[in-house]
mmCIF file of C-alpha atoms in Angstrom:
data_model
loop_
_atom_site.group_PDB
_atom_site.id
_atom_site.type_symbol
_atom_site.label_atom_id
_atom_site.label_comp_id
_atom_site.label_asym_id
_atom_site.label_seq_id
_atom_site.Cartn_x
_atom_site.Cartn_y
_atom_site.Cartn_z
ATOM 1 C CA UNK A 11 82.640 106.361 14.166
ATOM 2 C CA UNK A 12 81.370 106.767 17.466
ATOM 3 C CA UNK A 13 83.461 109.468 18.637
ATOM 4 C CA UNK A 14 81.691 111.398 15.629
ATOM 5 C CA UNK A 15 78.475 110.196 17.146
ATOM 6 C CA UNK A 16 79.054 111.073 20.781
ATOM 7 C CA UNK A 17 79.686 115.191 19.292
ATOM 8 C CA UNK A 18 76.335 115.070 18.136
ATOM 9 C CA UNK A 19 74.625 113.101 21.110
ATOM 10 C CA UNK A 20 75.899 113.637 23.799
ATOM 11 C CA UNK A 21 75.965 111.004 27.159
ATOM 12 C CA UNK A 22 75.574 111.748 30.698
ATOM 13 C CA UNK A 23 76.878 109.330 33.269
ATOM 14 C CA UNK A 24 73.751 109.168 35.645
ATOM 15 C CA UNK A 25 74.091 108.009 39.580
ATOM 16 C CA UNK A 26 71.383 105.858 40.949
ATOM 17 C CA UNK A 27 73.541 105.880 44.448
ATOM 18 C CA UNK A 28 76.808 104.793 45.112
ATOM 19 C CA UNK A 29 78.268 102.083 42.929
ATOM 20 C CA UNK A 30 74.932 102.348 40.739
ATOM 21 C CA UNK A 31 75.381 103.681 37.932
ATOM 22 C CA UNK A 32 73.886 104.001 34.162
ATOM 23 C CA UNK A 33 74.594 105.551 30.841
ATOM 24 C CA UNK A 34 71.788 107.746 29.025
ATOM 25 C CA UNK A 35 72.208 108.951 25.240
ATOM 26 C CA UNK A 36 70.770 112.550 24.434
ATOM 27 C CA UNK A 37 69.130 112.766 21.244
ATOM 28 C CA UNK A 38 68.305 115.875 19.570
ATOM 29 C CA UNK A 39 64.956 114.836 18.165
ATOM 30 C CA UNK A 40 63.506 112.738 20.783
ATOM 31 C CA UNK A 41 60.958 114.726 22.743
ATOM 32 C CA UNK A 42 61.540 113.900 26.016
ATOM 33 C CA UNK A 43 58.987 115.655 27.537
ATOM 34 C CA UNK A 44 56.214 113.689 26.545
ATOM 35 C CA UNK A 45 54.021 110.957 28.495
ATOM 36 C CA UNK A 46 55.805 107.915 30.476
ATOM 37 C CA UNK A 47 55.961 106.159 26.923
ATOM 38 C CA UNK A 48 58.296 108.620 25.282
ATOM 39 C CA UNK A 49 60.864 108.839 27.972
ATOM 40 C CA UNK A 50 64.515 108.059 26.880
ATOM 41 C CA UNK A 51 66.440 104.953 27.160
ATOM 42 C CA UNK A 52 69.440 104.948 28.863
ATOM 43 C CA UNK A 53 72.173 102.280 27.761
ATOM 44 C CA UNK A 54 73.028 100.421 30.619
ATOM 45 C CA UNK A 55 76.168 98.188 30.289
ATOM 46 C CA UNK A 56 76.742 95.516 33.254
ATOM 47 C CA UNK A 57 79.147 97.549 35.020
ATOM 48 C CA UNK A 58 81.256 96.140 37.392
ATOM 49 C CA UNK A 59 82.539 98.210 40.305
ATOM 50 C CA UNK A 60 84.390 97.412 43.094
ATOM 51 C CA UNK A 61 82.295 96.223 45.732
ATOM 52 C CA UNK A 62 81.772 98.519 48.814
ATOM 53 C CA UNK A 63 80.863 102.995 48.720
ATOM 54 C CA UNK A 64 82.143 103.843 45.555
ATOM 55 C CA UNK A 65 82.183 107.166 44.776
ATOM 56 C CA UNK A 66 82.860 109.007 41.217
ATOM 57 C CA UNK A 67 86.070 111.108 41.357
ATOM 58 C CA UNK A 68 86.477 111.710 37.838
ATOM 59 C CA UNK A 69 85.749 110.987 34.040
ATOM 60 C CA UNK A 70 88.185 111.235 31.099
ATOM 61 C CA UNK A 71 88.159 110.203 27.703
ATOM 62 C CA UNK A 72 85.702 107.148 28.528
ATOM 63 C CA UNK A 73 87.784 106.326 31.692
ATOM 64 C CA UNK A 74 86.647 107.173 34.828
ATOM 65 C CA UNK A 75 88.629 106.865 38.499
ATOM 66 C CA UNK A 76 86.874 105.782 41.411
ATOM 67 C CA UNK A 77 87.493 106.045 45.177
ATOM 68 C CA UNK A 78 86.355 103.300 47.418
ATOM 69 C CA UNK A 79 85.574 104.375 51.565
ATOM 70 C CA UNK A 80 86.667 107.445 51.095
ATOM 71 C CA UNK A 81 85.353 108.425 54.701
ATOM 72 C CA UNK A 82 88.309 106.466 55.957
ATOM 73 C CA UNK A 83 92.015 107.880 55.682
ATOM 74 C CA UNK A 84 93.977 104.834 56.812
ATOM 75 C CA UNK A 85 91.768 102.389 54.153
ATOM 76 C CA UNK A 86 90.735 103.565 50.997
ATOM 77 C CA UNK A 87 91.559 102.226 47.451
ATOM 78 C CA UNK A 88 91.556 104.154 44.216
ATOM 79 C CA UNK A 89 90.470 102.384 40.848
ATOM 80 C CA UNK A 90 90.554 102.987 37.190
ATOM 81 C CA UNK A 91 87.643 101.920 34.754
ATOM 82 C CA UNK A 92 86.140 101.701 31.485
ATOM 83 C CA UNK A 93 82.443 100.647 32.622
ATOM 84 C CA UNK A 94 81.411 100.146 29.338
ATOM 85 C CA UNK A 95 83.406 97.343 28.482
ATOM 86 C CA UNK A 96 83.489 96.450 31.986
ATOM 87 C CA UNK A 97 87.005 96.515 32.899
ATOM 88 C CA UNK A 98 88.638 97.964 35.898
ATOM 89 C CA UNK A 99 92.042 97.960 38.073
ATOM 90 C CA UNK A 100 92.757 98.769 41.473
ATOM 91 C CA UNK A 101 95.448 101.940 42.143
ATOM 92 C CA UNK A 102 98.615 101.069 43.874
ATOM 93 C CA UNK A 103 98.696 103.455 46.701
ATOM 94 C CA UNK A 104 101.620 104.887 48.429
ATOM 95 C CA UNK A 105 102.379 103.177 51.592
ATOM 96 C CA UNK A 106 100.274 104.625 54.956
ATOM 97 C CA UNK A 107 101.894 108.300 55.607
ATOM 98 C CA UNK A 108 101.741 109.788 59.204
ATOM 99 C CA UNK A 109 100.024 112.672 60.056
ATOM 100 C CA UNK A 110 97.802 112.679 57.914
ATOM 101 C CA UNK A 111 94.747 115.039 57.827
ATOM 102 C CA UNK A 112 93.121 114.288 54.798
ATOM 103 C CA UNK A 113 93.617 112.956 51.401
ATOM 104 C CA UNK A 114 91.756 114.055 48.533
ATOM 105 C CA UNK A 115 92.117 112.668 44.600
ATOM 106 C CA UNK A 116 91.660 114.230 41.391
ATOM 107 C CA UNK A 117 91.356 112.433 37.559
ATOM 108 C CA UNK A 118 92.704 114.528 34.684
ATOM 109 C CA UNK A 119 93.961 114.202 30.979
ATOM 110 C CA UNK A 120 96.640 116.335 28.702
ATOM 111 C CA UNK A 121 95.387 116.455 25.716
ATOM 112 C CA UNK A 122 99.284 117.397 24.816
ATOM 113 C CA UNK A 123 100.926 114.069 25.912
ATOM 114 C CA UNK A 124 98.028 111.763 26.157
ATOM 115 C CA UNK A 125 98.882 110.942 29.454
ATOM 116 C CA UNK A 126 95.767 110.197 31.890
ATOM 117 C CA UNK A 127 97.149 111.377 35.348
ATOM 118 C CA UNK A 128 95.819 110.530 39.207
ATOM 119 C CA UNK A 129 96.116 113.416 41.396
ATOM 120 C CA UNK A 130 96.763 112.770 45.286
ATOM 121 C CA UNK A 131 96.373 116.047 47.820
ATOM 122 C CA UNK A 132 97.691 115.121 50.946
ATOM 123 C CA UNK A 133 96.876 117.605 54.020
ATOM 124 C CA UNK A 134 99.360 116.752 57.295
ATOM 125 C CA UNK A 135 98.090 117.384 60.498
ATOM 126 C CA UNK A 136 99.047 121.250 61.624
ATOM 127 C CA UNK A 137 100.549 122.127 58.329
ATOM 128 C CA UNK A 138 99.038 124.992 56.598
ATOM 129 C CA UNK A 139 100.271 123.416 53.211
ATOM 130 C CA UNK A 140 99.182 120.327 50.833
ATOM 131 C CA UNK A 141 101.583 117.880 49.257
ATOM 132 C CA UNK A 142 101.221 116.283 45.505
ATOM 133 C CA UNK A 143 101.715 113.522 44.204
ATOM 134 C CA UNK A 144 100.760 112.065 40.520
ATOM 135 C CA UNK A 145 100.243 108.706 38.958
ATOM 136 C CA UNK A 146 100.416 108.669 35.452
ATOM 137 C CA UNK A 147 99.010 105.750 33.855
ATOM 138 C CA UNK A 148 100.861 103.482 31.750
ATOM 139 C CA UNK A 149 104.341 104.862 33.050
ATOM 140 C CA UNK A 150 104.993 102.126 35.488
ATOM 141 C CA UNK A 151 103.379 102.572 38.829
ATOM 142 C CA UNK A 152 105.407 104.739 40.761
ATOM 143 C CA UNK A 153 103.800 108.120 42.067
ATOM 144 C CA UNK A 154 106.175 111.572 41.458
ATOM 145 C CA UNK A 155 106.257 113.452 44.251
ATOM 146 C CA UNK A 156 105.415 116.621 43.109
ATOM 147 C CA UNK A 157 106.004 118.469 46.208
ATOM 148 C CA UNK A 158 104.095 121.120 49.049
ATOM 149 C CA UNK A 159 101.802 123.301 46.798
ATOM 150 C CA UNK A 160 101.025 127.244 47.961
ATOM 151 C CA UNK A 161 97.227 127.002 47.835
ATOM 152 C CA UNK A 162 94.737 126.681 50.182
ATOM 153 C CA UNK A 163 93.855 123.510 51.992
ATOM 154 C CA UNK A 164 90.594 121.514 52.607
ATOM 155 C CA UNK A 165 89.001 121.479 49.429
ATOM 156 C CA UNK A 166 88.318 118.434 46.705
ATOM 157 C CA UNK A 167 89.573 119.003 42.915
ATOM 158 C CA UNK A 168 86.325 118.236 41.388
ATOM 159 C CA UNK A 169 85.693 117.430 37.807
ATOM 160 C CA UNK A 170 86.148 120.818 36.113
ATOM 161 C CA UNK A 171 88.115 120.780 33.165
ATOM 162 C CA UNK A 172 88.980 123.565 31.136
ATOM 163 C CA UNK A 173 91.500 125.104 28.491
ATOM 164 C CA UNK A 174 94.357 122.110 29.560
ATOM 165 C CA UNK A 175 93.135 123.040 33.283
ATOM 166 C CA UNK A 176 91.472 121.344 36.643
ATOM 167 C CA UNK A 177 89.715 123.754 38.239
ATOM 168 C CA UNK A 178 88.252 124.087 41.790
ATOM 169 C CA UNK A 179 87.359 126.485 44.392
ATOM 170 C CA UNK A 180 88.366 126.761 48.373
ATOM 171 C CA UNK A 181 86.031 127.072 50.584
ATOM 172 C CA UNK A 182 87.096 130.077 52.500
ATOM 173 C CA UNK A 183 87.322 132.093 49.325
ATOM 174 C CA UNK A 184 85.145 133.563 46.919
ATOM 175 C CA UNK A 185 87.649 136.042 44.764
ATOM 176 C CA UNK A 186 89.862 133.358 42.860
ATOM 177 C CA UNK A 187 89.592 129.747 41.500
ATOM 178 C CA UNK A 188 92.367 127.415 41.497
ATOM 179 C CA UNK A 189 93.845 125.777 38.628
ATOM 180 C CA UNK A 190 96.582 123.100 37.977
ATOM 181 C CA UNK A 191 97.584 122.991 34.345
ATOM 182 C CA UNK A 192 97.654 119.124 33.693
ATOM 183 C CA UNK A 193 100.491 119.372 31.319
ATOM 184 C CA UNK A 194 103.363 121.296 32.854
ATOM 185 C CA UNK A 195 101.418 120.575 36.503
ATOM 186 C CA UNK A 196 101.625 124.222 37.727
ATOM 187 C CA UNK A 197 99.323 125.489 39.878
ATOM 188 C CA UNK A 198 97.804 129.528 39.642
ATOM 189 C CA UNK A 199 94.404 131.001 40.353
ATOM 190 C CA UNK A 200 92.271 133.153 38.197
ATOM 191 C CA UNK A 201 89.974 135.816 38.958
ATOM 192 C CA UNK A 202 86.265 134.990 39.966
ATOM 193 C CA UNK A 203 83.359 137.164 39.013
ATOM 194 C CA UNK A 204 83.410 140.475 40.151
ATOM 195 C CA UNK A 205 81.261 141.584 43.308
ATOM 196 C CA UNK A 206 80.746 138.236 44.386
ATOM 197 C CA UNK A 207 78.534 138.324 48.152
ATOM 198 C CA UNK A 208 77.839 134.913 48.328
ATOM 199 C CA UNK A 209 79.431 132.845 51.169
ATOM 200 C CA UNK A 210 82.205 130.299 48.795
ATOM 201 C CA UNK A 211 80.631 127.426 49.979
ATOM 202 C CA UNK A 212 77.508 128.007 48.280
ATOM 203 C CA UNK A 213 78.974 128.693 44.810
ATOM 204 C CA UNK A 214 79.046 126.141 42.022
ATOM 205 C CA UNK A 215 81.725 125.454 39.553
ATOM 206 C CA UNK A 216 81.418 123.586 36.478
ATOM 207 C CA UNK A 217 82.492 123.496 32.955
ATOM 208 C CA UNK A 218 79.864 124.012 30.383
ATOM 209 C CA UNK A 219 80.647 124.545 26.948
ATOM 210 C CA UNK A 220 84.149 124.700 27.040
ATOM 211 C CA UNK A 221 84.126 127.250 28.974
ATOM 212 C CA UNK A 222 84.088 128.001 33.059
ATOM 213 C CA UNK A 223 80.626 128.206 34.607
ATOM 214 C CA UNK A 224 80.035 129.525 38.082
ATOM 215 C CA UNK A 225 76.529 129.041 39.537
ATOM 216 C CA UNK A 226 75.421 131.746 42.467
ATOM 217 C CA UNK A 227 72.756 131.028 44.563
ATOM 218 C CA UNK A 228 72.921 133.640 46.489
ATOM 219 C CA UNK A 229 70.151 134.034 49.590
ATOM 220 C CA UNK A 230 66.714 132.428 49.683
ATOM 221 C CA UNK A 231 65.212 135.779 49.377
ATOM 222 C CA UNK A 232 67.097 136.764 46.303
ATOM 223 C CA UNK A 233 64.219 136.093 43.207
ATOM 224 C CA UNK A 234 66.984 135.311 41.082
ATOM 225 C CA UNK A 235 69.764 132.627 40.253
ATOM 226 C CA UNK A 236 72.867 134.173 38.361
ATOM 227 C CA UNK A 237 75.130 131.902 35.912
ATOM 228 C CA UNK A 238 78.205 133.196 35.006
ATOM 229 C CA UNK A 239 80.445 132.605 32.150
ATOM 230 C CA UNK A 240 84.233 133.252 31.204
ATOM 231 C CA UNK A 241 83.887 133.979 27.945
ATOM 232 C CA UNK A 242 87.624 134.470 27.449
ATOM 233 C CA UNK A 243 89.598 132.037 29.560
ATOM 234 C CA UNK A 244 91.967 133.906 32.133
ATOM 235 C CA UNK A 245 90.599 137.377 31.446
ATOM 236 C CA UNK A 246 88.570 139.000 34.438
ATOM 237 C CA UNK A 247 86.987 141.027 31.789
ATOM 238 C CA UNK A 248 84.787 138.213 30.031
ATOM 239 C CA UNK A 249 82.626 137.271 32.873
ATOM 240 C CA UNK A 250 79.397 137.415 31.628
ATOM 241 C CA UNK A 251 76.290 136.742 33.364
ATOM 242 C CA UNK A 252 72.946 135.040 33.092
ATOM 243 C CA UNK A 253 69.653 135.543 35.487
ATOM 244 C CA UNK A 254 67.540 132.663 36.068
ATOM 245 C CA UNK A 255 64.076 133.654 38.072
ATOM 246 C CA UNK A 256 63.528 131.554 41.014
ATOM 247 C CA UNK A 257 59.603 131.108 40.495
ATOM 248 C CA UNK A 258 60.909 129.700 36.993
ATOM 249 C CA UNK A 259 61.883 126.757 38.241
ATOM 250 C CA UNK A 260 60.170 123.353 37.879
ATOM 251 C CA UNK A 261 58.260 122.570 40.962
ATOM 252 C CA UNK A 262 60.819 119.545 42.614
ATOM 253 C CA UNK A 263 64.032 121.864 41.476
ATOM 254 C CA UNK A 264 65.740 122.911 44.705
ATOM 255 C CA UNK A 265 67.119 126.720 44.037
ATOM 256 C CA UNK A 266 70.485 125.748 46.357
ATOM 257 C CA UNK A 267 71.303 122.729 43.813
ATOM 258 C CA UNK A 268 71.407 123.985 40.592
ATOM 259 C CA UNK A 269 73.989 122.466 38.406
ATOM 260 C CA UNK A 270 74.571 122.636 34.800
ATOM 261 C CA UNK A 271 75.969 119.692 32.794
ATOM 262 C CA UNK A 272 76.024 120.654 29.145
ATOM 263 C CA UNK A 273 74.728 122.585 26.224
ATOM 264 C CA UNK A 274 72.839 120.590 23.795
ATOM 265 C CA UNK A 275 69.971 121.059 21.332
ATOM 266 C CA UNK A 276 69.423 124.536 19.942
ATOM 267 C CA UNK A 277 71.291 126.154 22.803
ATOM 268 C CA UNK A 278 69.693 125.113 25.848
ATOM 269 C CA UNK A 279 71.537 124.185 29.268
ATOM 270 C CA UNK A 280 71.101 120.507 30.885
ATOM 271 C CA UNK A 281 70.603 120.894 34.105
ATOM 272 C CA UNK A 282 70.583 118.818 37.292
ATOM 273 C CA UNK A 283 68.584 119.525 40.692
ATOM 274 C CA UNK A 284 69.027 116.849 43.288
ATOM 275 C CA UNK A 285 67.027 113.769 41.856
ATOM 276 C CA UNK A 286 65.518 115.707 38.610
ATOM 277 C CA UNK A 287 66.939 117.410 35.071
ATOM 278 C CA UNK A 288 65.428 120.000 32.991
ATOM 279 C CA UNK A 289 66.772 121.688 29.575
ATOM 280 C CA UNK A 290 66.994 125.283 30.248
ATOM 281 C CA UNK A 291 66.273 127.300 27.267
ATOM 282 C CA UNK A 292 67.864 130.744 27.723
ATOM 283 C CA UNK A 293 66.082 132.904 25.262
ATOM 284 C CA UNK A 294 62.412 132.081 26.217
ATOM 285 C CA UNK A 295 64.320 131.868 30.290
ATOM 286 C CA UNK A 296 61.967 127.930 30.010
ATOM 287 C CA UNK A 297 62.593 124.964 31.605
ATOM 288 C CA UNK A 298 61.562 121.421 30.104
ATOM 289 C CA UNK A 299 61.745 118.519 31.975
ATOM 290 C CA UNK A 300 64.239 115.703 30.820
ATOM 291 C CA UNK A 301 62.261 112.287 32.130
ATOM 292 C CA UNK A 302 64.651 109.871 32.586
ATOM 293 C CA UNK A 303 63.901 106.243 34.303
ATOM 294 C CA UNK A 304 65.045 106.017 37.897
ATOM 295 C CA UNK A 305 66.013 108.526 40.482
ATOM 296 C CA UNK A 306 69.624 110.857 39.371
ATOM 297 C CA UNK A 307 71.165 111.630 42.189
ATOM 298 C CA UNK A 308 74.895 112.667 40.358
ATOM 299 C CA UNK A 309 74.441 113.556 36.364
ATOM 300 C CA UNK A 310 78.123 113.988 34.767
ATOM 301 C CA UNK A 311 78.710 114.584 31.229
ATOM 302 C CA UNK A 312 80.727 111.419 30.008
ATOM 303 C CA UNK A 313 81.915 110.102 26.683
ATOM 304 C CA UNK A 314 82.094 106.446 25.800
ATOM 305 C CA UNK A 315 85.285 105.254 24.854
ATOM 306 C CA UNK A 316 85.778 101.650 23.308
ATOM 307 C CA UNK A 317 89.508 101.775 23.906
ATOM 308 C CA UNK A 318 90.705 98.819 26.661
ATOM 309 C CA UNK A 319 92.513 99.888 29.599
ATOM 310 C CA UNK A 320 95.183 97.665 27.951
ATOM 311 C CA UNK A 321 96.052 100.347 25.668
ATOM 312 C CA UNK A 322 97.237 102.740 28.169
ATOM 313 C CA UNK A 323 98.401 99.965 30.524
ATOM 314 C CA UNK A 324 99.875 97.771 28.102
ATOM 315 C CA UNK A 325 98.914 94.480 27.249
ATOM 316 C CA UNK A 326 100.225 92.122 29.687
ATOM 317 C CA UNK A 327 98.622 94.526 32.320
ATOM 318 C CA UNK A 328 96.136 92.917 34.251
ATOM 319 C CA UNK A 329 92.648 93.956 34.496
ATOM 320 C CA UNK A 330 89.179 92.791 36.014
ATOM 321 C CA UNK A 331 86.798 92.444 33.063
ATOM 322 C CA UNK A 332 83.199 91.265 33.612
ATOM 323 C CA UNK A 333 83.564 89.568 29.859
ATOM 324 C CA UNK A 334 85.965 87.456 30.208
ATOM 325 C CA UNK A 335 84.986 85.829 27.217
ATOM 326 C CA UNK A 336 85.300 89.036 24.785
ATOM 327 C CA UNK A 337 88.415 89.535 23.273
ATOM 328 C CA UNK A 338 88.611 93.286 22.689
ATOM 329 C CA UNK A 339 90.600 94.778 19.616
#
């Protein structure tokens, strides 16, 4: 019943800071620009996170993976959680490698073997090539070494999801975007938009739509903001292109942080700017502003799941659950 619920209003994952975190329900006939009174309610579980800087690597399905001091490569944990039923468990980690540059994690889901899987990039020292490693849940708790990877190091996987795919960008290149096919975990790169002038860095990925969304910036005298769209996944050809004005924008919106999160009532674009959203309504080129309670400071499109982590894990798996009392069927 809910998953029929959760196509029609859609939930957002909001970030209050790090470990704070808070669930908000779009609905299609609430107007949520109106007065302090009128302004949505976000559900807000007790979630229970691990304590210390926890930082949102991914969400899947309801699950989402977590990476605790990731500033530090010698001591960092990983973590698995459902945070609306409040459950969690910690990552078994490889044991401490050597030469080790940097490690970076992504969170991912075949929708062909229902497998939830735990990427783990591993960058050595004055090697010009990455190393992979996966941990799929509920298939003991071994990571498969994968092997070196020929794509560009120094990047972070993100949370872009499309067509079976994670999808990310380097940041020395603005012609191709990287994707590892979560089922048969290949690796290839597909064409960006064409023309592109603006330094990689500044460029935004992000999946909108079911479909790949790139978000150019470009200079701070440019009067415009383009989004582009692949239309056809894998073909060059179906980049299309949308033009948002600059003095468009809602007053706190900063033009360098545009990010789109979803397409919801009637067509228009959620869209995140630092602290603030706004629904982006294409054909009029409007923006509305989305009051929520609290300051956003990360806005990720999320779906509620009421599934345990004991039916991936198995039930004599153990978990942290902040109900201990609630026995969960």
């Amino acid at each position: 019943m809910y998953e029929k619920r959760s196509l029609k209003f859609p939930c957002i994952l909001l970030s209050e800071g790090i470990g704070e975190h808070s669930l908000l329900e779009l609905k299609e006939g609430y107007r949520y620009y109106y007065g302090r009174s009128k302004r949505p309610i976000p559900l807000i579980p007790k979630f229970h996170y691990p304590p210390g800087r926890v930082s949102l690597v991914g969400s899947c399905n309801g699950f989402i993976c977590l990476l605790n001091d990731s500033m530090y490569i010698e001591k960092h944990s990983v973590y698995i959680s459902n945070p609306l039923l409040g459950e969690y468990f910690e990552v078994k980690l490889p044991e401490r490698e050597i030469s080790v540059n940097q490690v970076t994690y992504g969170f991912c889901f075949s929708e062909v073997s229902r497998e939830f899987k735990v990427l783990r990039l591993v960058v050595r020292e004055h090697i010009h090539v990455s190393e992979l490693k996966i941990y799929t849940l509920g298939v003991g708790e071994k990571w498969r070494n994968v092997g070196e990877i020929p794509c560009p190091t120094r990047y972070k996987f993100g949370q872009v999801i499309v067509n079976g795919a994670l999808h990310w960008m380097y940041h020395e290149e603005n012609d191709k975007i990287y994707s590892f096919d979560i089922e048969t975990e290949k690796i290839k790169s597909l064409p960006a938009p064409p023309g592109l002038g603006t330094p990689p860095w500044i460029l935004k990925l992000a999946e909108v739509g079911n479909c790949l969304c790139l978000t150019d910036d470009k200079s701070r005298w440019s009067a415009n903001i383009d989004i582009w769209w692949m239309k056809e996944y894998g073909v060059a050809e179906s980049w299309t292109k949308d033009t948002i004005m600059v003095n468009s924008l809602p007053r706190a919106f900063n033009r360098f942080n545009i990010n789109p999160i979803l397409i919801w009532k009637d067509g228009e674009i959620l869209i995140q700017s630092f602290r603030c959203l706004a629904s982006y309504r294409p054909e009029s080129k409007r923006f509305i502003w989305v009051k929520v309670y609290g300051d956003v400071s990360v806005a990720t499109r999320y779906i509620p799941s009421f599934y345990s982590l004991k039916t991936i894990m198995g039930e004599n798996f153990q978990v942290t659950n902040v109900y201990p009392k609630t026995k969960i069927l």
